[in-house]
Short mmCIF file of C-alpha atoms in Angstrom, two decimals:
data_model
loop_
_atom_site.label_atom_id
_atom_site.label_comp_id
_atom_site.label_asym_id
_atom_site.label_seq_id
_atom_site.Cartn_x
_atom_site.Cartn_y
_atom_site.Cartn_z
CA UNK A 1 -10.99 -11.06 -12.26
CA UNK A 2 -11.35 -13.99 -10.10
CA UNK A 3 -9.78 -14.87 -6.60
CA UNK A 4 -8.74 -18.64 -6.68
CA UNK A 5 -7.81 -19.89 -2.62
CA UNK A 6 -5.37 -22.36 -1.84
CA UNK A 7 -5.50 -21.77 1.82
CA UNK A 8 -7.48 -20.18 4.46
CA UNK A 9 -5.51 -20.14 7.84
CA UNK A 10 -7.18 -20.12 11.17
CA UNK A 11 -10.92 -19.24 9.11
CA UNK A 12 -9.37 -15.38 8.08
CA UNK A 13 -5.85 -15.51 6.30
CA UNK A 14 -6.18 -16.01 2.53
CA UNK A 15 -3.69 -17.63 -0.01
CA UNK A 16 -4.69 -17.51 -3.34
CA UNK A 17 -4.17 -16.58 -6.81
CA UNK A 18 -6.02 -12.68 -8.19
CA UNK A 19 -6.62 -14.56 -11.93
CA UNK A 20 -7.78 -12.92 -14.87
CA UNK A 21 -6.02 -9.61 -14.61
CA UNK A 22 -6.19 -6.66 -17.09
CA UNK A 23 -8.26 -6.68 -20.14
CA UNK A 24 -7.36 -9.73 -21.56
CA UNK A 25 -6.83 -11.33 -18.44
CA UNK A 26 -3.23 -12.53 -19.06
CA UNK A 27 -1.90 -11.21 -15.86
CA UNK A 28 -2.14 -13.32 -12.40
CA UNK A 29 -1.00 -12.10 -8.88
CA UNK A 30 -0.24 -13.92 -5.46
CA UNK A 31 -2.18 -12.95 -2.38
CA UNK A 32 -1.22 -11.92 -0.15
CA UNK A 33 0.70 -9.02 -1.96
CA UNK A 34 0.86 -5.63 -3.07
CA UNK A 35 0.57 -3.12 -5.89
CA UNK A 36 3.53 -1.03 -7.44
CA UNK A 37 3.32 2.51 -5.65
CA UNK A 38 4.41 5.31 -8.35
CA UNK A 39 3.93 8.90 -9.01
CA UNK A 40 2.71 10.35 -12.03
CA UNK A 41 3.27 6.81 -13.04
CA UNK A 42 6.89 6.25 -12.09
CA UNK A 43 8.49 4.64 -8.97
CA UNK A 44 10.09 7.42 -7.48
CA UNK A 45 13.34 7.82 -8.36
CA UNK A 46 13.66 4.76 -10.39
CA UNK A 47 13.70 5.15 -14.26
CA UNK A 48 11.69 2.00 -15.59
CA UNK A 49 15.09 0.08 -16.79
CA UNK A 50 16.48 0.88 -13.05
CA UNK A 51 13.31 -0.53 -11.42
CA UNK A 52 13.14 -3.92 -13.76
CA UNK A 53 16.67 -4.66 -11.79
CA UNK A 54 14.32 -6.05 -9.18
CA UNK A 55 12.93 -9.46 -9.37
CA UNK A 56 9.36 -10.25 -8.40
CA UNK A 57 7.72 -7.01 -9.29
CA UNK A 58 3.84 -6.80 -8.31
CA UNK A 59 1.88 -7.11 -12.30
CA UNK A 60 -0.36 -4.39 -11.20
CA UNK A 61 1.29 -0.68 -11.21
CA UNK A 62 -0.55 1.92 -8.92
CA UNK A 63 -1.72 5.38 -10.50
CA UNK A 64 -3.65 8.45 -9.00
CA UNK A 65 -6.34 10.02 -10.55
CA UNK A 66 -5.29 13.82 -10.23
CA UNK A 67 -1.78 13.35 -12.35
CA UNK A 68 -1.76 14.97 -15.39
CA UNK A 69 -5.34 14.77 -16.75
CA UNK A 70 -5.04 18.20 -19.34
CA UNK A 71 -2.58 16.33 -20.82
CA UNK A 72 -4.23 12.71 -20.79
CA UNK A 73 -7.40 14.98 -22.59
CA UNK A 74 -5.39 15.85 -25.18
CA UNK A 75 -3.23 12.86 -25.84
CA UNK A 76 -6.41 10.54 -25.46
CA UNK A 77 -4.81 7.40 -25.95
CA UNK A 78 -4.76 6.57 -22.09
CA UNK A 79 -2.14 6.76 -19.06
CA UNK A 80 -0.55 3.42 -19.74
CA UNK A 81 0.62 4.50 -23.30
CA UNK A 82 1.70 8.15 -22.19
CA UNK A 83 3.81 7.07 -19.54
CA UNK A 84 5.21 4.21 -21.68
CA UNK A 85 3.98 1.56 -19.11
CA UNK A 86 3.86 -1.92 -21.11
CA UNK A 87 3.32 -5.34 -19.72
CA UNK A 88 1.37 -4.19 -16.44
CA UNK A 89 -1.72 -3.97 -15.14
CA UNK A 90 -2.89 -0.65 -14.54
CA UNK A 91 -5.24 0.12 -11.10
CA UNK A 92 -6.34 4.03 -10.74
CA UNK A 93 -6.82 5.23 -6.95
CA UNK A 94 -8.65 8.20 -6.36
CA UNK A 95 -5.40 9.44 -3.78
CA UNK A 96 -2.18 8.95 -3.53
CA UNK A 97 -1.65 6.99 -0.42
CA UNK A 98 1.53 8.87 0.22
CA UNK A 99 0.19 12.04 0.04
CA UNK A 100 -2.08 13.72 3.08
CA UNK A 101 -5.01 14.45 2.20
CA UNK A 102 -6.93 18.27 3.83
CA UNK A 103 -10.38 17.02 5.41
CA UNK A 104 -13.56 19.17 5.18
CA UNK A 105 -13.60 19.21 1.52
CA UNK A 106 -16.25 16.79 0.76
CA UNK A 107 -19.72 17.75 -0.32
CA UNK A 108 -23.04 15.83 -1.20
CA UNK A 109 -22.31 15.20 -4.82
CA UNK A 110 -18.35 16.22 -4.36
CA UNK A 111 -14.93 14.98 -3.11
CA UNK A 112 -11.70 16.72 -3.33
CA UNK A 113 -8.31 14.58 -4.52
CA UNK A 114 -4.89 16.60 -4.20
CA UNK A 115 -2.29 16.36 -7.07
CA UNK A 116 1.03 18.75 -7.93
CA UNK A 117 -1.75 21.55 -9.71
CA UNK A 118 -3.47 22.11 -5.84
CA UNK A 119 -7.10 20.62 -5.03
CA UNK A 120 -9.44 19.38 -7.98
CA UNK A 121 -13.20 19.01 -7.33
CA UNK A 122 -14.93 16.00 -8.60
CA UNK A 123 -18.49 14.98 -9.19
CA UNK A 124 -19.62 11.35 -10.72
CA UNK A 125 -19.63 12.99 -13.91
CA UNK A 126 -16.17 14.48 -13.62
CA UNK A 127 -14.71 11.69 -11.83
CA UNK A 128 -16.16 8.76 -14.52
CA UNK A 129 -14.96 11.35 -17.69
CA UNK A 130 -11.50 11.20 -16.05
CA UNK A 131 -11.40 7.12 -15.73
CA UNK A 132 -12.32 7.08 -19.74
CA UNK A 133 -9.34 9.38 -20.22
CA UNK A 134 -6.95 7.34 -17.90
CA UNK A 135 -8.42 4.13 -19.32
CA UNK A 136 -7.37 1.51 -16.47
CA UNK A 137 -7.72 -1.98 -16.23
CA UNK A 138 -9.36 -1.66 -13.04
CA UNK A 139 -10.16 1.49 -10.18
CA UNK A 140 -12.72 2.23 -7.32
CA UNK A 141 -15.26 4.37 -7.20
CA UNK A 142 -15.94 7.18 -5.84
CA UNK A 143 -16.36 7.62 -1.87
CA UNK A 144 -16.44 9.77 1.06
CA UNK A 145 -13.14 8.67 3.24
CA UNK A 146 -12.98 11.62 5.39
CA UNK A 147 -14.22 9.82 8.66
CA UNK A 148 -11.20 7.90 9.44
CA UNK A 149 -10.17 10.40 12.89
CA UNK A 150 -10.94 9.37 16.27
CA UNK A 151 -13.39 12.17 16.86
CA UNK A 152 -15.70 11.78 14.07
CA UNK A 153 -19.33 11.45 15.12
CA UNK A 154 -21.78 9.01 14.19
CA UNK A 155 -23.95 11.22 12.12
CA UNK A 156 -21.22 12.67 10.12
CA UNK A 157 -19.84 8.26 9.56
CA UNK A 158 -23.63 7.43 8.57
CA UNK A 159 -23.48 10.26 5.99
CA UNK A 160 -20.15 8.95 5.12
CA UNK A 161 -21.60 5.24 3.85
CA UNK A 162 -24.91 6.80 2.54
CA UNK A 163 -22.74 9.30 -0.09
CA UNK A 164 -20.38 6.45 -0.61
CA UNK A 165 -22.94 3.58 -2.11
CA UNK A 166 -24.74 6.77 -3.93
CA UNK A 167 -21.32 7.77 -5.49
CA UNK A 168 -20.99 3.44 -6.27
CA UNK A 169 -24.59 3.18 -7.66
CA UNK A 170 -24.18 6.41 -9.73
CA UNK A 171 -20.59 5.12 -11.32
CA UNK A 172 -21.59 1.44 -11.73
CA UNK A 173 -24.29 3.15 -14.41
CA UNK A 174 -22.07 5.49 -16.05
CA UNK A 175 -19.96 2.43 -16.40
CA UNK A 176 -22.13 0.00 -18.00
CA UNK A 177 -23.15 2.54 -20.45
CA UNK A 178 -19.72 3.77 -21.13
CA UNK A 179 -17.45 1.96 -24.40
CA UNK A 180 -14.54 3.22 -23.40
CA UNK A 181 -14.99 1.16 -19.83
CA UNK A 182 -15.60 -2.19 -21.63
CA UNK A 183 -13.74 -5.26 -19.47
CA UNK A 184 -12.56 -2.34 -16.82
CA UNK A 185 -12.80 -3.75 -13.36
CA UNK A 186 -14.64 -1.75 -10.28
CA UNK A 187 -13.85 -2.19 -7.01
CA UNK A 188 -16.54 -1.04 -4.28
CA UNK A 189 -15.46 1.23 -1.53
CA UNK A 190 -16.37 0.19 2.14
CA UNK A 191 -16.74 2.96 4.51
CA UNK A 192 -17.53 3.20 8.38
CA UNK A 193 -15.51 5.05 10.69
CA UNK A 194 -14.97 3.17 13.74
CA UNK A 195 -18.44 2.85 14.52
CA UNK A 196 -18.97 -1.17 13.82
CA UNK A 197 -22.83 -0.93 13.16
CA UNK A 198 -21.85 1.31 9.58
CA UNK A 199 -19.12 -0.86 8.47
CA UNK A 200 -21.10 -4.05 7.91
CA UNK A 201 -23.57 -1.94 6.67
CA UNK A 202 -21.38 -0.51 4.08
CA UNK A 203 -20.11 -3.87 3.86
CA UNK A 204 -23.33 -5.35 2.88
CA UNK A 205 -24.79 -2.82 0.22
CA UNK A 206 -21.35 -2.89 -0.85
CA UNK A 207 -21.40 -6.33 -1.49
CA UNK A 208 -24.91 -6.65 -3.15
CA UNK A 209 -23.44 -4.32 -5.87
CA UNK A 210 -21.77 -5.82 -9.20
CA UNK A 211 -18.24 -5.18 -8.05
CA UNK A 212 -14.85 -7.02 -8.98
CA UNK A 213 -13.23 -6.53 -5.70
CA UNK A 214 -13.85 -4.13 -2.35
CA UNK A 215 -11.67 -1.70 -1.01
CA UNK A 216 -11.80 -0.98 2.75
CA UNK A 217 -10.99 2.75 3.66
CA UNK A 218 -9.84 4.26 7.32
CA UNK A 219 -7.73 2.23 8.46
CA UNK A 220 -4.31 4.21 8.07
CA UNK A 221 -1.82 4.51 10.61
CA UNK A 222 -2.66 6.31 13.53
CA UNK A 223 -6.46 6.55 13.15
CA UNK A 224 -7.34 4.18 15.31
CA UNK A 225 -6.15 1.16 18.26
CA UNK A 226 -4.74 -1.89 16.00
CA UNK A 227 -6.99 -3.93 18.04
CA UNK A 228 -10.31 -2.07 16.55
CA UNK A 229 -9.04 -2.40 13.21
CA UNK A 230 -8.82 -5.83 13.39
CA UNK A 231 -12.30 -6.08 14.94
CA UNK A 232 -13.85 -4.19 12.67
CA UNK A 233 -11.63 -5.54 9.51
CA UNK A 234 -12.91 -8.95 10.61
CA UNK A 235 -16.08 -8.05 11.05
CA UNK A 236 -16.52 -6.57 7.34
CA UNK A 237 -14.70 -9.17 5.95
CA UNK A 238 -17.30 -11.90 6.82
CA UNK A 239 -20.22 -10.16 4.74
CA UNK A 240 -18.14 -10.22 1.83
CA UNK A 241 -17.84 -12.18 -0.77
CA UNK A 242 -14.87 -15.55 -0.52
CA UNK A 243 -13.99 -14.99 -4.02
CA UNK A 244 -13.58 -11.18 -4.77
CA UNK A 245 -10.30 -9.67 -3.43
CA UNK A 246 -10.10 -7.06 -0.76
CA UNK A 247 -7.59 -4.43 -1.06
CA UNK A 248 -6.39 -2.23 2.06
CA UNK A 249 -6.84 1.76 1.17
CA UNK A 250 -4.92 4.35 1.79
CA UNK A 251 -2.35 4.21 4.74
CA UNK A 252 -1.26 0.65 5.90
CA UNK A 253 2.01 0.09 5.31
CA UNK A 254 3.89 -0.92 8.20
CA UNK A 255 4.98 -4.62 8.48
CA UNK A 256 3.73 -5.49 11.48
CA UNK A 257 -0.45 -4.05 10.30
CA UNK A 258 -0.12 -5.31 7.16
CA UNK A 259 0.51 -8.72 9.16
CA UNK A 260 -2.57 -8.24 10.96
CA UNK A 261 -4.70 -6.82 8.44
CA UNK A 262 -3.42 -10.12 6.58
CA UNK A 263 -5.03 -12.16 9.76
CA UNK A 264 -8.10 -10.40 9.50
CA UNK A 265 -8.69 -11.34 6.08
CA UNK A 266 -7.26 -8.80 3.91
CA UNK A 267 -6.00 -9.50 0.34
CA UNK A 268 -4.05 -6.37 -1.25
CA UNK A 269 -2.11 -3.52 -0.18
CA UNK A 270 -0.62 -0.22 -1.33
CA UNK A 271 3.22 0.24 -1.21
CA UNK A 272 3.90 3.44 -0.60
CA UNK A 273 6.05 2.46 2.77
CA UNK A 274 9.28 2.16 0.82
CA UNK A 275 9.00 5.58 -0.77
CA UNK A 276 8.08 7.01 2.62
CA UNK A 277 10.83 5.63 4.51
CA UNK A 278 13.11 6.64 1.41
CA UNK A 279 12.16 10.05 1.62
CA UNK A 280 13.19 10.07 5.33
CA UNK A 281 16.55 8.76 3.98
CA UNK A 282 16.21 5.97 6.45
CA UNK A 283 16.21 2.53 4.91
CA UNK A 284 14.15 -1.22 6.14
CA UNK A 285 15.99 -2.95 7.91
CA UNK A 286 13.65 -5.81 9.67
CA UNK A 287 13.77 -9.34 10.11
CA UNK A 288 11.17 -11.35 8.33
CA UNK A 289 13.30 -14.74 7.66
CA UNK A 290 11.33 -18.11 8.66
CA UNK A 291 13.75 -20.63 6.68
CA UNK A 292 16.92 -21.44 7.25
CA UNK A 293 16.87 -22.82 3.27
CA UNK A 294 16.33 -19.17 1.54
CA UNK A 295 15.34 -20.90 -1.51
CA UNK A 296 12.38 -22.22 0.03
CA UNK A 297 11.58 -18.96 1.81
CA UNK A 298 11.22 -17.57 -1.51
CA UNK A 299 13.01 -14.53 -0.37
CA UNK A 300 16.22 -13.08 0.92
CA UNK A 301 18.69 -15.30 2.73
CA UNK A 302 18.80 -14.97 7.10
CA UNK A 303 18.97 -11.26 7.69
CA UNK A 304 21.51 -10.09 10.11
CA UNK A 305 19.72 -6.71 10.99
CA UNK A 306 21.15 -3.27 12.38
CA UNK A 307 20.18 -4.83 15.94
CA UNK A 308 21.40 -8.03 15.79
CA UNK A 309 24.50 -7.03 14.56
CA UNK A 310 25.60 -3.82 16.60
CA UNK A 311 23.32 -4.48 19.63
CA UNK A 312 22.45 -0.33 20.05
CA UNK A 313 19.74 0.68 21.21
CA UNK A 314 17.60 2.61 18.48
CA UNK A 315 16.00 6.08 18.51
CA UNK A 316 13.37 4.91 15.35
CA UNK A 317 10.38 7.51 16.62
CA UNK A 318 7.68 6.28 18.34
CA UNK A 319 5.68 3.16 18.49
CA UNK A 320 2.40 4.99 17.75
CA UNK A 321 3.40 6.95 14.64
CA UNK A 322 0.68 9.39 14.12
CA UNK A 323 2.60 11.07 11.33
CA UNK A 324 3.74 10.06 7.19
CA UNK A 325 7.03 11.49 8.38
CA UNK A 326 7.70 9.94 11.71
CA UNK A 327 10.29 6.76 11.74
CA UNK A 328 9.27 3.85 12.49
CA UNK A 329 10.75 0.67 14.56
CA UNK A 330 11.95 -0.69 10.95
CA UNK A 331 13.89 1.59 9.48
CA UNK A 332 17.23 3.00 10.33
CA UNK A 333 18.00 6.54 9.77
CA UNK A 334 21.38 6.53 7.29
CA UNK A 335 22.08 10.45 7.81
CA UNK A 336 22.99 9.32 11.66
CA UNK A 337 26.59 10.44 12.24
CA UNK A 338 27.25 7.26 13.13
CA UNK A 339 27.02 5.50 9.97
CA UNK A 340 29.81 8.12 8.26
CA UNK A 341 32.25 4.99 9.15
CA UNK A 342 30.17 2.15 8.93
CA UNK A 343 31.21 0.10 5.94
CA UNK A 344 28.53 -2.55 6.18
CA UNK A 345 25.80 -2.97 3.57
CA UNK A 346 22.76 -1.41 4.48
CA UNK A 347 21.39 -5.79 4.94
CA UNK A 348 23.79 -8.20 5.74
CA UNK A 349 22.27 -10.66 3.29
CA UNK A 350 20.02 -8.58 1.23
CA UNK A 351 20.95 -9.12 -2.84
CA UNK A 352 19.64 -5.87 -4.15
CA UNK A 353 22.32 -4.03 -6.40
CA UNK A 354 22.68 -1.15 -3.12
CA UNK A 355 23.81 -4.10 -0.82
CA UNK A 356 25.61 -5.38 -3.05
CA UNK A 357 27.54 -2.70 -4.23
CA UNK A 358 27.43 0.03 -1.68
CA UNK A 359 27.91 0.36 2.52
CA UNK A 360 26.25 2.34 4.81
CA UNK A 361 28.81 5.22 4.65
CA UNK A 362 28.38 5.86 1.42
CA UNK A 363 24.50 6.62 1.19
CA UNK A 364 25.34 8.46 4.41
CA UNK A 365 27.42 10.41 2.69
CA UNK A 366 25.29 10.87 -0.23
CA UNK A 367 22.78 12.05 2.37
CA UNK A 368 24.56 14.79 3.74
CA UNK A 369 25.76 16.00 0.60
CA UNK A 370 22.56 15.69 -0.64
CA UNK A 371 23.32 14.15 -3.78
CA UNK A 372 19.84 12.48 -5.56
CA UNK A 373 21.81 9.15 -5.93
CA UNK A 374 20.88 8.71 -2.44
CA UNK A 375 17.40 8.14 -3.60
CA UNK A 376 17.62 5.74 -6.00
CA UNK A 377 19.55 3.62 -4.01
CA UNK A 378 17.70 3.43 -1.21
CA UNK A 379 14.59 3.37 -3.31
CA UNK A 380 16.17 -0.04 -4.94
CA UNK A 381 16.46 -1.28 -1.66
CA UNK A 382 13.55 -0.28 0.69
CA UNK A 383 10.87 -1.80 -2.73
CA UNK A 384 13.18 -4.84 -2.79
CA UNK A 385 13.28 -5.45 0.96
CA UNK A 386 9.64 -4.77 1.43
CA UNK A 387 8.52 -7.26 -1.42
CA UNK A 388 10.60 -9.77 0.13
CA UNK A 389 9.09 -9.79 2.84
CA UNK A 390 5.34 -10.38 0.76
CA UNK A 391 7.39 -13.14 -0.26
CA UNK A 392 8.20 -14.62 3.41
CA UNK A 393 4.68 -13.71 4.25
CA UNK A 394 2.87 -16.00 1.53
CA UNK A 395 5.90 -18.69 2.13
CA UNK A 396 4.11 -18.43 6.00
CA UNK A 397 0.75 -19.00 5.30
CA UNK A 398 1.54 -21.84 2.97
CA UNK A 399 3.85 -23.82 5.30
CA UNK A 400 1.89 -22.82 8.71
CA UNK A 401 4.66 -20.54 9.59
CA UNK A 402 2.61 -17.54 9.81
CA UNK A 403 2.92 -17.16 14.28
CA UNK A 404 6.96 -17.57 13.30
CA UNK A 405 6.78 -14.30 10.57
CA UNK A 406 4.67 -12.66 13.30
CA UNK A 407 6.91 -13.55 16.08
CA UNK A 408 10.01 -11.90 14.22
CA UNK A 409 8.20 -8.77 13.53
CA UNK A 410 6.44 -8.09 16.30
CA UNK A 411 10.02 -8.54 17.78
CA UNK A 412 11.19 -6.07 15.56
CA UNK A 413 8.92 -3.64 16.39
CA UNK A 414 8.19 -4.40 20.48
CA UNK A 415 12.38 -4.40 20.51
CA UNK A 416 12.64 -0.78 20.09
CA UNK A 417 10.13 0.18 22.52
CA UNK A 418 12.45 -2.22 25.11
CA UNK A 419 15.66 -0.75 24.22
CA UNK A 420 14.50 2.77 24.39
CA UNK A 421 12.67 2.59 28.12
#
């Protein structure tokens, strides 16, 4: 795995080319981008023939460690086989980003990951048996994320970084003496809190270690001021490495962080967003055109939104969303009474097969009615609309339109706060 730059905007923002993916290295991604979010190894509510609909799917599929392992023990020939996952590369996260996770459960030589069977208990040993089971093509170690709230002290983030690079050091040599881990990537977990001192000290051990790429932990929505995260993203990002990807863990999502975690110098995200706003049966609904030629932008055409089109004023939640199941300022919320008559696709513009087909008043109604075809097709449309706009984002940073993408989406967002004061 290699990290090939074509551009580096304003000293931070990478454009590139992840090369070398998967065992054989056949696979290739575009940074900035991010993974395919699924659940016991299937985009929710998407069978595998409905999700290859969509064009531009990320080549590396998203799993969590804690799904089905008795099974994966006795079938033995790995996750990507069992859940008939073919041409993709496979990455194995020790959470589901979607998923909360219960604090206090971490030990010395322990952490706790949460699956559909309750809490399971990990050591090294435990944790690097269940990667030979899984077999991926790439996954992070170990760590000790539980000191991403506000209040944490500094003794408790310093213990945080110290069991981290022991839990790294440990798996890096059950690794290199494992066969079943031959050509298997590891990504390095950086730690810290919000106390800057311990994240470029994480940064640095992290970085001394023989790692394929870093993954920087606590920075989920919520935790902290979007300001400190971008200090103290920038500030880890300079001890690492130029040509080793970085990959946002575990809770940023929203369009307008991912934009500035982007700024900071991040490389990779998680895409759970979508199936979060799905499951609020709200759907995206943001502006994120830069081109008035949509084949250049590489992604949808000009997006009328729901704002620019019925000038209302919004009630999206809050802009500080502290919660997985608060709205935020780029959704709308389809199960609104309002929508029962509104015969408008859910994007004016937007080419998945829900805009295309289907209005607003019918996934309301499937909403109320609670019929599970609202699901899928708001699934369909929240991936595609969010992967467009990783599209429009890369088209930015390689024609210097990058303060244009921010413009409209910090619009997006600062809009709702306007309209509802």
């Amino acid at each position: 795995m290699k990290l090939e730059l074509t551009r580096v905007i304003q000293g931070r923002g990478r454009l590139g080319v992840l090369k070398g993916l998967g065992r054989t290295g056949q696979h290739s991604m575009e940074v900035p981008g991010c993974l395919l979010y699924t659940h016991f190894g299937t985009v929710p509510h998407l069978t595998q023939d409905t999700l290859h609909t969509l064009s531009s799917l990320p080549p590396v599929t998203q799993v969590t460690l804690a799904e089905h392992q008795e099974v994966l023990e006795e079938f033995k020939d790995g996750f990507r086989k069992f859940a008939g996952l073919h041409d993709t590369v496979l990455y194995c996260s020790l959470h589901d980003p979607a998923t909360p996770c219960p604090t206090g459960y971490t030990t010395n030589k322990t952490v706790s990951v949460w699956g559909s069977g309750g809490r399971m208990e990990l050591t090294v040993a435990k944790f690097m048996a269940l990667q030979k089971t899984v077999q991926p093509d790439w996954y992070h170690s170990m760590s000790d994320g539980e000191t991403w709230q506000s209040n944490t002290s500094r003794k408790r983030v310093r213990k945080s970084v110290d069991r981290t690079l022991a839990h790294l050091d440990e798996c890096l040599l059950e690794h290199q003496k494992s066969q079943e881990l031959d050509g298997v990537e590891v990504f390095g977990v950086v730690e810290g809190g919000d106390i800057f001192e311990e994240r470029v000290r994480s940064a640095k051990e992290t970085a001394k270690r023989p790692v394929a790429g870093f993954c920087l932990d606590g920075f989920q929505t919520g935790s902290m001021d979007q300001a400190l995260r971008t200090q103290l993203i920038t500030a880890v990002t300079k001890e690492l490495p130029e040509d080793k990807p970085r990959l946002a863990l575990f809770g940023v999502g929203r369009p307008d962080e991912v934009l500035a975690c982007v700024e900071a110098g991040m490389d990779l995200f998680e895409s759970f967003f979508p199936f979060q706003v799905t499951e609020r049966g709200c759907a995206l609904c943001f502006n994120f055109n830069i081109s008035l030629d949509p084949e250049r932008a590489g992604s949808a055409p000009p997006l009328e939104t729901e704002k620019e089109a019925a000038g209302e004023p919004q009630q999206n939640g809050d802009l500080e969303v502290d919660s997985q199941t608060q709205m935020t300022p780029f959704e709308i919320n389809l199960k609104e009474k309002r929508y029962q008559d509104d015969f408008r696709p859910l994007v004016e513009g937007c080419r998945c097969y829900c805009c295309r087909n289907h209005q607003r008043a019918y996934v309301h109604h499937l909403l109320v009615t609670n019929e599970l075809l609202a699901g899928v097709l708001l699934m369909i449309h929240n991936t595609a609309h969010y992967h467009s706009f990783f599209c429009a984002l890369r088209h930015a940073l390689a024609t210097d339109k990058l303060d244009l993408l921010k413009k409209r989406i910090l619009s997006e967002r600062d809009g709702q706060t306007e309209r509802r004061e």
